[in-house]
mmCIF file of C-alpha atoms and ligand atoms in Angstrom:
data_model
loop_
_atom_site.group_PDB
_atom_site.id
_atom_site.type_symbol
_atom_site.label_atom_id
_atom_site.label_comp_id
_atom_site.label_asym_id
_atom_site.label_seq_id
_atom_site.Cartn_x
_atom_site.Cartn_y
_atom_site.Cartn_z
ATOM 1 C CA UNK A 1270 -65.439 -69.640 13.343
ATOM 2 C CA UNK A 1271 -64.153 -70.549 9.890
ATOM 3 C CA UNK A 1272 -66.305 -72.812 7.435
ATOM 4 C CA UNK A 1273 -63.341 -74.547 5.504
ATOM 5 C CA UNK A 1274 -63.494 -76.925 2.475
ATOM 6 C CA UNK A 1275 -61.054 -78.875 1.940
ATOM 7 C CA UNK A 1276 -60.268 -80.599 -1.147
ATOM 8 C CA UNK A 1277 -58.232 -83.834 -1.170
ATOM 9 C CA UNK A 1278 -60.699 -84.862 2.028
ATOM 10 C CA UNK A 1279 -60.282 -88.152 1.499
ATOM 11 C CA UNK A 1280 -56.704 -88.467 1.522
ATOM 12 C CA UNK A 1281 -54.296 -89.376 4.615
ATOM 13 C CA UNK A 1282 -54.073 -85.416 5.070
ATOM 14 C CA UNK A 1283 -57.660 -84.821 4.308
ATOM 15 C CA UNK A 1284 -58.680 -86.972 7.445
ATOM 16 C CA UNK A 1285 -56.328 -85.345 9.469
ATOM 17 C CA UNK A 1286 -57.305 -82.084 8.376
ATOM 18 C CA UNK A 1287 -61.414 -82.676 9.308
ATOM 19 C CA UNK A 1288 -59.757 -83.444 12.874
ATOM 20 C CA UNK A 1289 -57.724 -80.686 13.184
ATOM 21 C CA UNK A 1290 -60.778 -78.241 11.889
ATOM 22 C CA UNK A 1291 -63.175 -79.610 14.382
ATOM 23 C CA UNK A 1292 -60.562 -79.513 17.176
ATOM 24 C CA UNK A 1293 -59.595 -75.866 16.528
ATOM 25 C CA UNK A 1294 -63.387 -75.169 16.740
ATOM 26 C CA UNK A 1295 -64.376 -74.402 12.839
ATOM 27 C CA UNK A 1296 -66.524 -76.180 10.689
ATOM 28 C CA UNK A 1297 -66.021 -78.152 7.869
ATOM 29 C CA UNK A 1298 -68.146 -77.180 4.991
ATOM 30 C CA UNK A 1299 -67.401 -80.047 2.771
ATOM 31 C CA UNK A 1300 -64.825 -81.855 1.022
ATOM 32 C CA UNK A 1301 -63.605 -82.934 -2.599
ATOM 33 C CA UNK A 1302 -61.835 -85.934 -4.186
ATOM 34 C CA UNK A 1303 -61.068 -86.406 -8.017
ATOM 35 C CA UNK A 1304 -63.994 -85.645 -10.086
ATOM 36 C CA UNK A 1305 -65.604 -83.624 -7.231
ATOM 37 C CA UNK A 1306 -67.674 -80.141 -7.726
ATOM 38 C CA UNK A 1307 -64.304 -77.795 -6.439
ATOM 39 C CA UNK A 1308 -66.593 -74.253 -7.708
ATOM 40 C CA UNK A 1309 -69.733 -75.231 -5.972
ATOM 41 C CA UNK A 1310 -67.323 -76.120 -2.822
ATOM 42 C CA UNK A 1311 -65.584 -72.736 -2.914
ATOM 43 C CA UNK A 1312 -69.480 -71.225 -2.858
ATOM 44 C CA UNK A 1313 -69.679 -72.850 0.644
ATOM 45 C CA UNK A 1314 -66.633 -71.888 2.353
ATOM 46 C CA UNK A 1315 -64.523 -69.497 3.614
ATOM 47 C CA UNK A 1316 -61.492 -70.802 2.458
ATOM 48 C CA UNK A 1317 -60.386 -73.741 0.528
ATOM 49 C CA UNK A 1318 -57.258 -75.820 1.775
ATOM 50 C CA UNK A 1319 -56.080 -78.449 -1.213
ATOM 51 C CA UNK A 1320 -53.409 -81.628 -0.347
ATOM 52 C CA UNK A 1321 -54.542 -83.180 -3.264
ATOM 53 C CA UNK A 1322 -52.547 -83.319 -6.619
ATOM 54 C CA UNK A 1323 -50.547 -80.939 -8.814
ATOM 55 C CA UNK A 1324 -52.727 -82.103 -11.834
ATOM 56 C CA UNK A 1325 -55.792 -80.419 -9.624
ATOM 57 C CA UNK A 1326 -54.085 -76.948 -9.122
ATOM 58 C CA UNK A 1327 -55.433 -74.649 -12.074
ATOM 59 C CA UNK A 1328 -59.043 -75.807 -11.511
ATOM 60 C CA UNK A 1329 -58.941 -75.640 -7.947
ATOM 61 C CA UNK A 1330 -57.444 -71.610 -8.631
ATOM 62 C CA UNK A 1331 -59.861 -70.786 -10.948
ATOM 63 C CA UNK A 1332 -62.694 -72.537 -8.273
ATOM 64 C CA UNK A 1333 -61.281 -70.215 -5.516
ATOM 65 C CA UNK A 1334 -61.059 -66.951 -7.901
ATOM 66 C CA UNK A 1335 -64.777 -67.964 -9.137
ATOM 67 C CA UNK A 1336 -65.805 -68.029 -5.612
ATOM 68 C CA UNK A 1337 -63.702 -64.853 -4.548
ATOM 69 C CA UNK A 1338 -62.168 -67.056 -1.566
ATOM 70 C CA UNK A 1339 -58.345 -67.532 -0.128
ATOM 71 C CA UNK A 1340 -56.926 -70.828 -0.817
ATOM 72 C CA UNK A 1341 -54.176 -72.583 1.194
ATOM 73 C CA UNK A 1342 -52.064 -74.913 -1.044
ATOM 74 C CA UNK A 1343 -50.580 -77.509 0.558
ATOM 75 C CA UNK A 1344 -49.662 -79.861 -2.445
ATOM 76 C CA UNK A 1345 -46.329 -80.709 -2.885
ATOM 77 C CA UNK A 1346 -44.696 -81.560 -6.479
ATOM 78 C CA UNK A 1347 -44.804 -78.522 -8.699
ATOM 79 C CA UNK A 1348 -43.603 -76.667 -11.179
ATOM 80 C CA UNK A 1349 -42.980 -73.912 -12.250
ATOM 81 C CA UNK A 1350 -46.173 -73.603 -14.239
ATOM 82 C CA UNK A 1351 -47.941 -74.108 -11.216
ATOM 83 C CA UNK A 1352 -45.992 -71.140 -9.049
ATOM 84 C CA UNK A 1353 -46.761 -69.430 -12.240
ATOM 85 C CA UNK A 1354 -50.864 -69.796 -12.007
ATOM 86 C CA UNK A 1355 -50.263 -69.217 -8.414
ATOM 87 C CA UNK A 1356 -48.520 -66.024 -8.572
ATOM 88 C CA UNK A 1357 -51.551 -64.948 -11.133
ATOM 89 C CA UNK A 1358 -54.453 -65.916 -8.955
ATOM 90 C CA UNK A 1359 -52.678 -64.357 -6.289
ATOM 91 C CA UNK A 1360 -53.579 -60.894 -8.199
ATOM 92 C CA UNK A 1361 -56.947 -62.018 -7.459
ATOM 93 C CA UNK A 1362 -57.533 -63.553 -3.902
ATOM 94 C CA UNK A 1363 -55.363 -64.398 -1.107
ATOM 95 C CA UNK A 1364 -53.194 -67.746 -1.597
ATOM 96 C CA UNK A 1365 -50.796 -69.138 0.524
ATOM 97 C CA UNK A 1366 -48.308 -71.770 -1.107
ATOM 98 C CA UNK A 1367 -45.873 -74.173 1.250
ATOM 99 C CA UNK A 1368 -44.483 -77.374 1.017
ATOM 100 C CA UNK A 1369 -45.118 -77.652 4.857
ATOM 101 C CA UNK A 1370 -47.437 -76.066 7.041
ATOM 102 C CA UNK A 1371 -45.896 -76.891 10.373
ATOM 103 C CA UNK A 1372 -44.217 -74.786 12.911
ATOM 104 C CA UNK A 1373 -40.826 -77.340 13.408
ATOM 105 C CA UNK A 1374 -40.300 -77.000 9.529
ATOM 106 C CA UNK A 1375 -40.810 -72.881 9.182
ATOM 107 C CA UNK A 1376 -38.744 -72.611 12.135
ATOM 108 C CA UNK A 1377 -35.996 -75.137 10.871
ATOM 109 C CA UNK A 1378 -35.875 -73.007 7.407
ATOM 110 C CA UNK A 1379 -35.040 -69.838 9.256
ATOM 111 C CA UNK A 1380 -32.050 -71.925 10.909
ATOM 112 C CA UNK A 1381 -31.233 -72.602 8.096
ATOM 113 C CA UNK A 1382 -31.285 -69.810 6.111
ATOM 114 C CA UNK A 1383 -28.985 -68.372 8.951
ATOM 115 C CA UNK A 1384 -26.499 -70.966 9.147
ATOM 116 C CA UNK A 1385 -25.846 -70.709 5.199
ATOM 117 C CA UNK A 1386 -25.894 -67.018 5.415
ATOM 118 C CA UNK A 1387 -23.286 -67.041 8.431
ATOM 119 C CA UNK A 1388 -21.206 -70.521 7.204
ATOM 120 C CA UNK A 1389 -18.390 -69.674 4.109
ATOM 121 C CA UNK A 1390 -19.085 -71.390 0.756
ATOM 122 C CA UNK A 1391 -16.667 -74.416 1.819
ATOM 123 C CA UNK A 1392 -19.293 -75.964 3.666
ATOM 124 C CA UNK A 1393 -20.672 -77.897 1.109
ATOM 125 C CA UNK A 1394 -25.088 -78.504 1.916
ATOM 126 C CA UNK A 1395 -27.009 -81.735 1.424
ATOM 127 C CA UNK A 1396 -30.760 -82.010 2.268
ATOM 128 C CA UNK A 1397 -31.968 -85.724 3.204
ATOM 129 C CA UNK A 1398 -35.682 -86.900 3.743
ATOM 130 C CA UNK A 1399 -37.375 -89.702 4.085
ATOM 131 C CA UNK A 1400 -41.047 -90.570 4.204
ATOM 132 C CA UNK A 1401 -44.260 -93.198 3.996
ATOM 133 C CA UNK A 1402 -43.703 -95.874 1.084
ATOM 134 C CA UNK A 1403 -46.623 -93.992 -0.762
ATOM 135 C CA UNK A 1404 -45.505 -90.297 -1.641
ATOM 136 C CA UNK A 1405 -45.542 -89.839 -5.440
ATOM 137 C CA UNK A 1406 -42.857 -86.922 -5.595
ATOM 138 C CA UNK A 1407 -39.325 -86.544 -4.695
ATOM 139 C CA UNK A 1408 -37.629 -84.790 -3.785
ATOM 140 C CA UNK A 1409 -40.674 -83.665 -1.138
ATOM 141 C CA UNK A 1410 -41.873 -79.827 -0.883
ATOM 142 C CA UNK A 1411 -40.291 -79.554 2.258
ATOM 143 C CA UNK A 1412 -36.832 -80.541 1.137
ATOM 144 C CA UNK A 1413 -37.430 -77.966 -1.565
ATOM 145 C CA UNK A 1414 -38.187 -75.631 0.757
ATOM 146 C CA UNK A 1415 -34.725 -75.603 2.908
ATOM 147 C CA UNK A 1416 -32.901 -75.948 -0.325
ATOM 148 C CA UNK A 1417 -34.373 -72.445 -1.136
ATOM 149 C CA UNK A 1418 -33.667 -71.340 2.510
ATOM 150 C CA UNK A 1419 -30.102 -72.632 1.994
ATOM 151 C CA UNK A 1420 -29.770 -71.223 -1.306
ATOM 152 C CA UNK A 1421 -31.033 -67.757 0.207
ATOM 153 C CA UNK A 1422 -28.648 -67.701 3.092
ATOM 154 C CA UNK A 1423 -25.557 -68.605 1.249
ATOM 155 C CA UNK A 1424 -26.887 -66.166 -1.808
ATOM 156 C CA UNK A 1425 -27.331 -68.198 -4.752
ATOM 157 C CA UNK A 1426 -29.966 -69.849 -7.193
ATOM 158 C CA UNK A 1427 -31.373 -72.773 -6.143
ATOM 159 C CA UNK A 1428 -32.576 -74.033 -9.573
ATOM 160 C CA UNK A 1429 -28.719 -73.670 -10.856
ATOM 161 C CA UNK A 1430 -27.370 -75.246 -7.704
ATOM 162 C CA UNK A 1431 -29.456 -78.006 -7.288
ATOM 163 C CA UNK A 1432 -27.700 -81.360 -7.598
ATOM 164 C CA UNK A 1433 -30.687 -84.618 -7.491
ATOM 165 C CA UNK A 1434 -30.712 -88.154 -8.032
ATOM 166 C CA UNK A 1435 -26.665 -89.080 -8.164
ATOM 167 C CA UNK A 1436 -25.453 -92.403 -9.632
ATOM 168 C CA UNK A 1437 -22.922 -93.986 -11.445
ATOM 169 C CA UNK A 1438 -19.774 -92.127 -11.933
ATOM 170 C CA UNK A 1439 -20.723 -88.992 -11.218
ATOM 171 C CA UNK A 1440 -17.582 -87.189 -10.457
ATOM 172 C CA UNK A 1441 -16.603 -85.090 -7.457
ATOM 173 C CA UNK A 1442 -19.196 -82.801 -5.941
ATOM 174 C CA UNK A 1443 -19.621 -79.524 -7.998
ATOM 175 C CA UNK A 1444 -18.281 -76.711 -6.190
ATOM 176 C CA UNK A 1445 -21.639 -74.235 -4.341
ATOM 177 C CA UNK A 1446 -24.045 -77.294 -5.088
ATOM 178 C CA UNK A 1447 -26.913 -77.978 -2.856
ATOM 179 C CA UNK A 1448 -27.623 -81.956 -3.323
ATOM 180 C CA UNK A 1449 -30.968 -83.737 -2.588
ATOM 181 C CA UNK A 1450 -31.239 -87.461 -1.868
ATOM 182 C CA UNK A 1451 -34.548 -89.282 -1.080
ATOM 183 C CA UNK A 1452 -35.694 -92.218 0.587
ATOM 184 C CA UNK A 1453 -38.884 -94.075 0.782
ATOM 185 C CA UNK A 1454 -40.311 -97.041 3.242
ATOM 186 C CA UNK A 1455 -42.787 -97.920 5.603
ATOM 187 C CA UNK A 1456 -45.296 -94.966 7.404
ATOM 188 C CA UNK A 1457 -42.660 -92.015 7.853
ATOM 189 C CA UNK A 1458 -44.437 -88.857 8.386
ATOM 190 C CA UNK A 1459 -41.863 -86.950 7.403
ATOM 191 C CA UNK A 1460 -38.307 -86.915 8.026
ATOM 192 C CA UNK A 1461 -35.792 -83.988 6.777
ATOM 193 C CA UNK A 1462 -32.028 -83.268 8.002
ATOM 194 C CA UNK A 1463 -30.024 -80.450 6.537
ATOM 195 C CA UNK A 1464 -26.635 -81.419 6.146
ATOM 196 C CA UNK A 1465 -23.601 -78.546 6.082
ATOM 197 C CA UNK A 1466 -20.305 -80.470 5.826
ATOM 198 C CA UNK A 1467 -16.945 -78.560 6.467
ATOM 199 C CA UNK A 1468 -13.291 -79.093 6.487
ATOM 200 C CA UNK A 1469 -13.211 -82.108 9.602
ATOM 201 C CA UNK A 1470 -16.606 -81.350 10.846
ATOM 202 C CA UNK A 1471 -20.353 -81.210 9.884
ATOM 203 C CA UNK A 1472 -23.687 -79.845 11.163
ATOM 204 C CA UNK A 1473 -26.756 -81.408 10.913
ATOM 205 C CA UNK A 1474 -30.004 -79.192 11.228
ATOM 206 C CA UNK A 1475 -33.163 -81.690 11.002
ATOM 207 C CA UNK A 1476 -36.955 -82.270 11.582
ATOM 208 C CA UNK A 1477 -38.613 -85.340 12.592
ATOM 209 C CA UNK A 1478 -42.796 -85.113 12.175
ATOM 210 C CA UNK A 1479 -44.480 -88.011 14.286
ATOM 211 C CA UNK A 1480 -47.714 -87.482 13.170
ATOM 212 C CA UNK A 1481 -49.369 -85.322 10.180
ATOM 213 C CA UNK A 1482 -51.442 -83.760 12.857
ATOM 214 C CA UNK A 1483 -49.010 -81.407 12.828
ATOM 215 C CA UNK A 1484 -49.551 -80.453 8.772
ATOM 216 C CA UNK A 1485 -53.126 -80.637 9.514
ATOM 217 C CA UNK A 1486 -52.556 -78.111 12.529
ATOM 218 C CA UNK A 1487 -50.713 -75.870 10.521
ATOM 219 C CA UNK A 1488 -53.024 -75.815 7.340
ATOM 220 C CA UNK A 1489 -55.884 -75.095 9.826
ATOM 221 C CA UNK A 1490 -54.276 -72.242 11.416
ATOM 222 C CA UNK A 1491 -53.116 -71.149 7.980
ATOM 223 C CA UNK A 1492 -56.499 -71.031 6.534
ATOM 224 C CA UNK A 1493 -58.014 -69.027 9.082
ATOM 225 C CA UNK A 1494 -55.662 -66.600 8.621
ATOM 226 C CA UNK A 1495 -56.661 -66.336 5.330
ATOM 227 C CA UNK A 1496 -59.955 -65.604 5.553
ATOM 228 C CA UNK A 1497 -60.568 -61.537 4.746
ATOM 229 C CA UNK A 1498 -56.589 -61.033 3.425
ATOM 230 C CA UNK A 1499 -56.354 -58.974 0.708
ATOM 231 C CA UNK A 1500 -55.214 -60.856 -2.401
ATOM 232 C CA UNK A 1501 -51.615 -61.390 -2.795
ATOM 233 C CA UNK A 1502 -49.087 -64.660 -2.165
ATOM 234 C CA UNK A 1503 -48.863 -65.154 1.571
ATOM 235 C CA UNK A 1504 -46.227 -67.521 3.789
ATOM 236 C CA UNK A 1505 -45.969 -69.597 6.520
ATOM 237 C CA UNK A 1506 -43.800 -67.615 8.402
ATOM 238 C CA UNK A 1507 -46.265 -64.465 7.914
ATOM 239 C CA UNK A 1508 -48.877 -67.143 9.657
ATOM 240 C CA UNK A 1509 -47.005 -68.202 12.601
ATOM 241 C CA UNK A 1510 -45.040 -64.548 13.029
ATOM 242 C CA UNK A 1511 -41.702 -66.307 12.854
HETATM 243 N N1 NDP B 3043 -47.614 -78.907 2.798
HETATM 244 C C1 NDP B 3043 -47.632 -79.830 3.765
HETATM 245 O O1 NDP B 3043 -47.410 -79.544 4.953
HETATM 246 C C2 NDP B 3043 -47.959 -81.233 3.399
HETATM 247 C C3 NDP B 3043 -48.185 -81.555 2.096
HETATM 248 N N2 NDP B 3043 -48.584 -82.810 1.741
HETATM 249 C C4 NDP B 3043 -48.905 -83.004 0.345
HETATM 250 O O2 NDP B 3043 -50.331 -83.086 0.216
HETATM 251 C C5 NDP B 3043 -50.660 -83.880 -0.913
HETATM 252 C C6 NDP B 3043 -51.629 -84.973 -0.489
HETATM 253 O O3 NDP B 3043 -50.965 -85.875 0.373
HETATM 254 P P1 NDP B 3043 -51.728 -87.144 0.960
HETATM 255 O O4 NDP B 3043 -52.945 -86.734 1.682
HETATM 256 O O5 NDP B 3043 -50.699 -87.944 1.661
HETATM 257 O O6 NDP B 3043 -52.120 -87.887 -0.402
HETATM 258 P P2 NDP B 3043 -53.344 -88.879 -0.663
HETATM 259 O O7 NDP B 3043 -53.062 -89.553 -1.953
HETATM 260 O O8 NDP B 3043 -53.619 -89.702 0.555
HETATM 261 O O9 NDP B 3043 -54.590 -87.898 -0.843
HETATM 262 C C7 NDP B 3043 -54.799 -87.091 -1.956
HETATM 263 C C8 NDP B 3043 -56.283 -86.893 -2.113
HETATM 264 O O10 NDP B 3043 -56.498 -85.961 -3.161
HETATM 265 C C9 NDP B 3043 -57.451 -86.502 -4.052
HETATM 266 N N3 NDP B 3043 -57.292 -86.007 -5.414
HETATM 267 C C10 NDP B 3043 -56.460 -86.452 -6.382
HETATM 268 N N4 NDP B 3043 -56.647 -85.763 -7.517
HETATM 269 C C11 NDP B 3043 -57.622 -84.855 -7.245
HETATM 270 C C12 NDP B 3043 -58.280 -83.881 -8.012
HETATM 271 N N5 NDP B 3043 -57.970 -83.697 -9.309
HETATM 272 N N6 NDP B 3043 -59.233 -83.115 -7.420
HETATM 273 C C13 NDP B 3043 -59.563 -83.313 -6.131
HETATM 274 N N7 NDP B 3043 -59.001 -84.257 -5.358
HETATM 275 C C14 NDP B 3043 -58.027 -85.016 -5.913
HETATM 276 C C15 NDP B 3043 -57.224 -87.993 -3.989
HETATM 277 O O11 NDP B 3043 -58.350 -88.683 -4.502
HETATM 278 P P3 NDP B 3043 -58.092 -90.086 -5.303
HETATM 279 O O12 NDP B 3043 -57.608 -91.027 -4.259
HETATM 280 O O13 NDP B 3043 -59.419 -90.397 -5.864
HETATM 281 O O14 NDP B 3043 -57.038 -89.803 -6.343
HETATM 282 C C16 NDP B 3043 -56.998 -88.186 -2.498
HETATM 283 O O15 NDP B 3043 -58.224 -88.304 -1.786
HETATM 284 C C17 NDP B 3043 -49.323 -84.395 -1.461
HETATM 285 O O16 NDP B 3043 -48.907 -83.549 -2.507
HETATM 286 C C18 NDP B 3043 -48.385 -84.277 -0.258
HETATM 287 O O17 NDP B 3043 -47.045 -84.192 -0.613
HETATM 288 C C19 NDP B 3043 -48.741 -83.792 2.658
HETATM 289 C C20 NDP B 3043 -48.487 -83.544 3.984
HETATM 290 C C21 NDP B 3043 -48.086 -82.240 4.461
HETATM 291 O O1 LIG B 3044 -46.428 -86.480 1.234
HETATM 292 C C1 LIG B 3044 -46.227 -86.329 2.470
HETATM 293 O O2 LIG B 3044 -46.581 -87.184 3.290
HETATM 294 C C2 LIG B 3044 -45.606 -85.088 2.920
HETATM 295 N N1 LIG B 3044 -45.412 -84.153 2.041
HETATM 296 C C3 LIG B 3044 -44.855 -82.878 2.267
HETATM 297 C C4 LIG B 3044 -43.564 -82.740 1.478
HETATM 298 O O3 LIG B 3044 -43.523 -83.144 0.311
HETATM 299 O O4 LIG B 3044 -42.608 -82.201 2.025
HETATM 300 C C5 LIG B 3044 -44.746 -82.511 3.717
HETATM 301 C C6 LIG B 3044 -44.486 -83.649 4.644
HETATM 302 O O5 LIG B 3044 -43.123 -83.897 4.706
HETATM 303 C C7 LIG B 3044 -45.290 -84.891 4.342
#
């Protein structure tokens, strides 16, 4: 039995997360919000899981390193700095980073990663999601995350591929680019479709969450995984042995 503190706990994924800790059988040792006590939380845990804010990261690592405990980062919308302080605490303590935490999504960025890797470079890749009218960052981890898988597969940089936000005249589609387009409305959990368009015929990978039970699920099973790793940057599919 895990004790985990979570820190974001009062945020639509921190009140999934307190269900999907007691359900799983571990105990919550406390929670955070903005302007909480993050060190004196890491003191009373096992591990800390945070879906709270990029502005939150550093302290939260420095918390976790303080405390000598793993930390599962769930947050969505960094930067590089941040995978920068992550890959440094990750000297330190265990830390696993991912822009989704459940099983559909790792699965769907293997598929992914094999369909670039297998498809020629004419089959041009476009990653679509949509989700709830109050996310703050686009375009969302998890579209991030199967652009990198794409990028992978095919063998190229993501960063100098990427192709976000079109409008206006724009001209035609850069040759190798990976685009991103967003949408937000209503209470979407989380939608994401990979698109790979060929030569009179397209494939459409995609992911459809119904609930963020299954985030919560995934972060739970994450963080107990965690607990006793040696330090070092950790991944999803190391979790769920995909
Ligand atoms: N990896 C994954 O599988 C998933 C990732 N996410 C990501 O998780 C994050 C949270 O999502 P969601 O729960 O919907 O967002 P919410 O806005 O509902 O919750 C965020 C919570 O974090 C708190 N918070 C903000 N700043 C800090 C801070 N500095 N220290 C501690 N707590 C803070 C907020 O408090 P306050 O309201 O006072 O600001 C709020 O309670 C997002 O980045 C989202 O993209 C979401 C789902 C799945
Ligand atoms: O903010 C959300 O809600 C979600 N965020 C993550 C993301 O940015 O991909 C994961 C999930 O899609 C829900």
């Amino acid at each position: 039995m895990a004790r985990i503190g979570i820190i974001g706990s009062d945020g639509r994924m921190g009140h999934a997360l307190v269900n999907a800790v007691e359900a799983a059988g571990h105990t919550m040792a406390g929670g955070v919000d903005r302007g909480g006590d993050t060190a004196e939380l890491a003191d009373e845990c096992d591990v800390l899981v945070d879906f709270s804010s990029p502005a939150a990261l550093e302290g939260n690592l420095h918390a976790a390193i303080g405390a000598g405990v793993p930390i599962l980062i769930g947050t969505t919308g960094l930067e590089e700095r941040h995978h920068a302080a992550i890959d440094a605490a990750a000297q330190a303590i265990a830390v696993l980073q991912t822009g989704n935490t459940s099983l559909g999504v790792t699965l769907l960025a293997h598929l992914v990663r094999d369909a670039t890797a297998r498809l020629g470079p004419d089959w041009d890749i476009e990653v679509l999601e949509m989700h709830h009218r109050m996310k703050v960052d686009a375009p969302s981890g998890t579209a991030l995350l199967l652009g990198e898988a794409a990028a992978e597969g095919r063998g190229i940089d993501l960063a100098a591929h990427s192709e976000r936000g079109r409008d206006g005249q724009t001209g035609a589609r850069a040759e190798g680019a990976i685009g991103f387009a967003s949408l937000r409305g209503g209470t979407v959990a989380g939608e994401h479709s990979v698109i790979l368009a060929g030569e009179d015929e397209r494939i459409t990978l995609s992911h459809s969450a119904e609930s963020r039970m299954i985030f919560a699920r995934g972060a739970v099973k994450g963080a107990v995984w965690l607990v006793d790793r040696d330090a070092g940057r950790y991944t999803m599919p190391q979790v769920l042995g995909l």
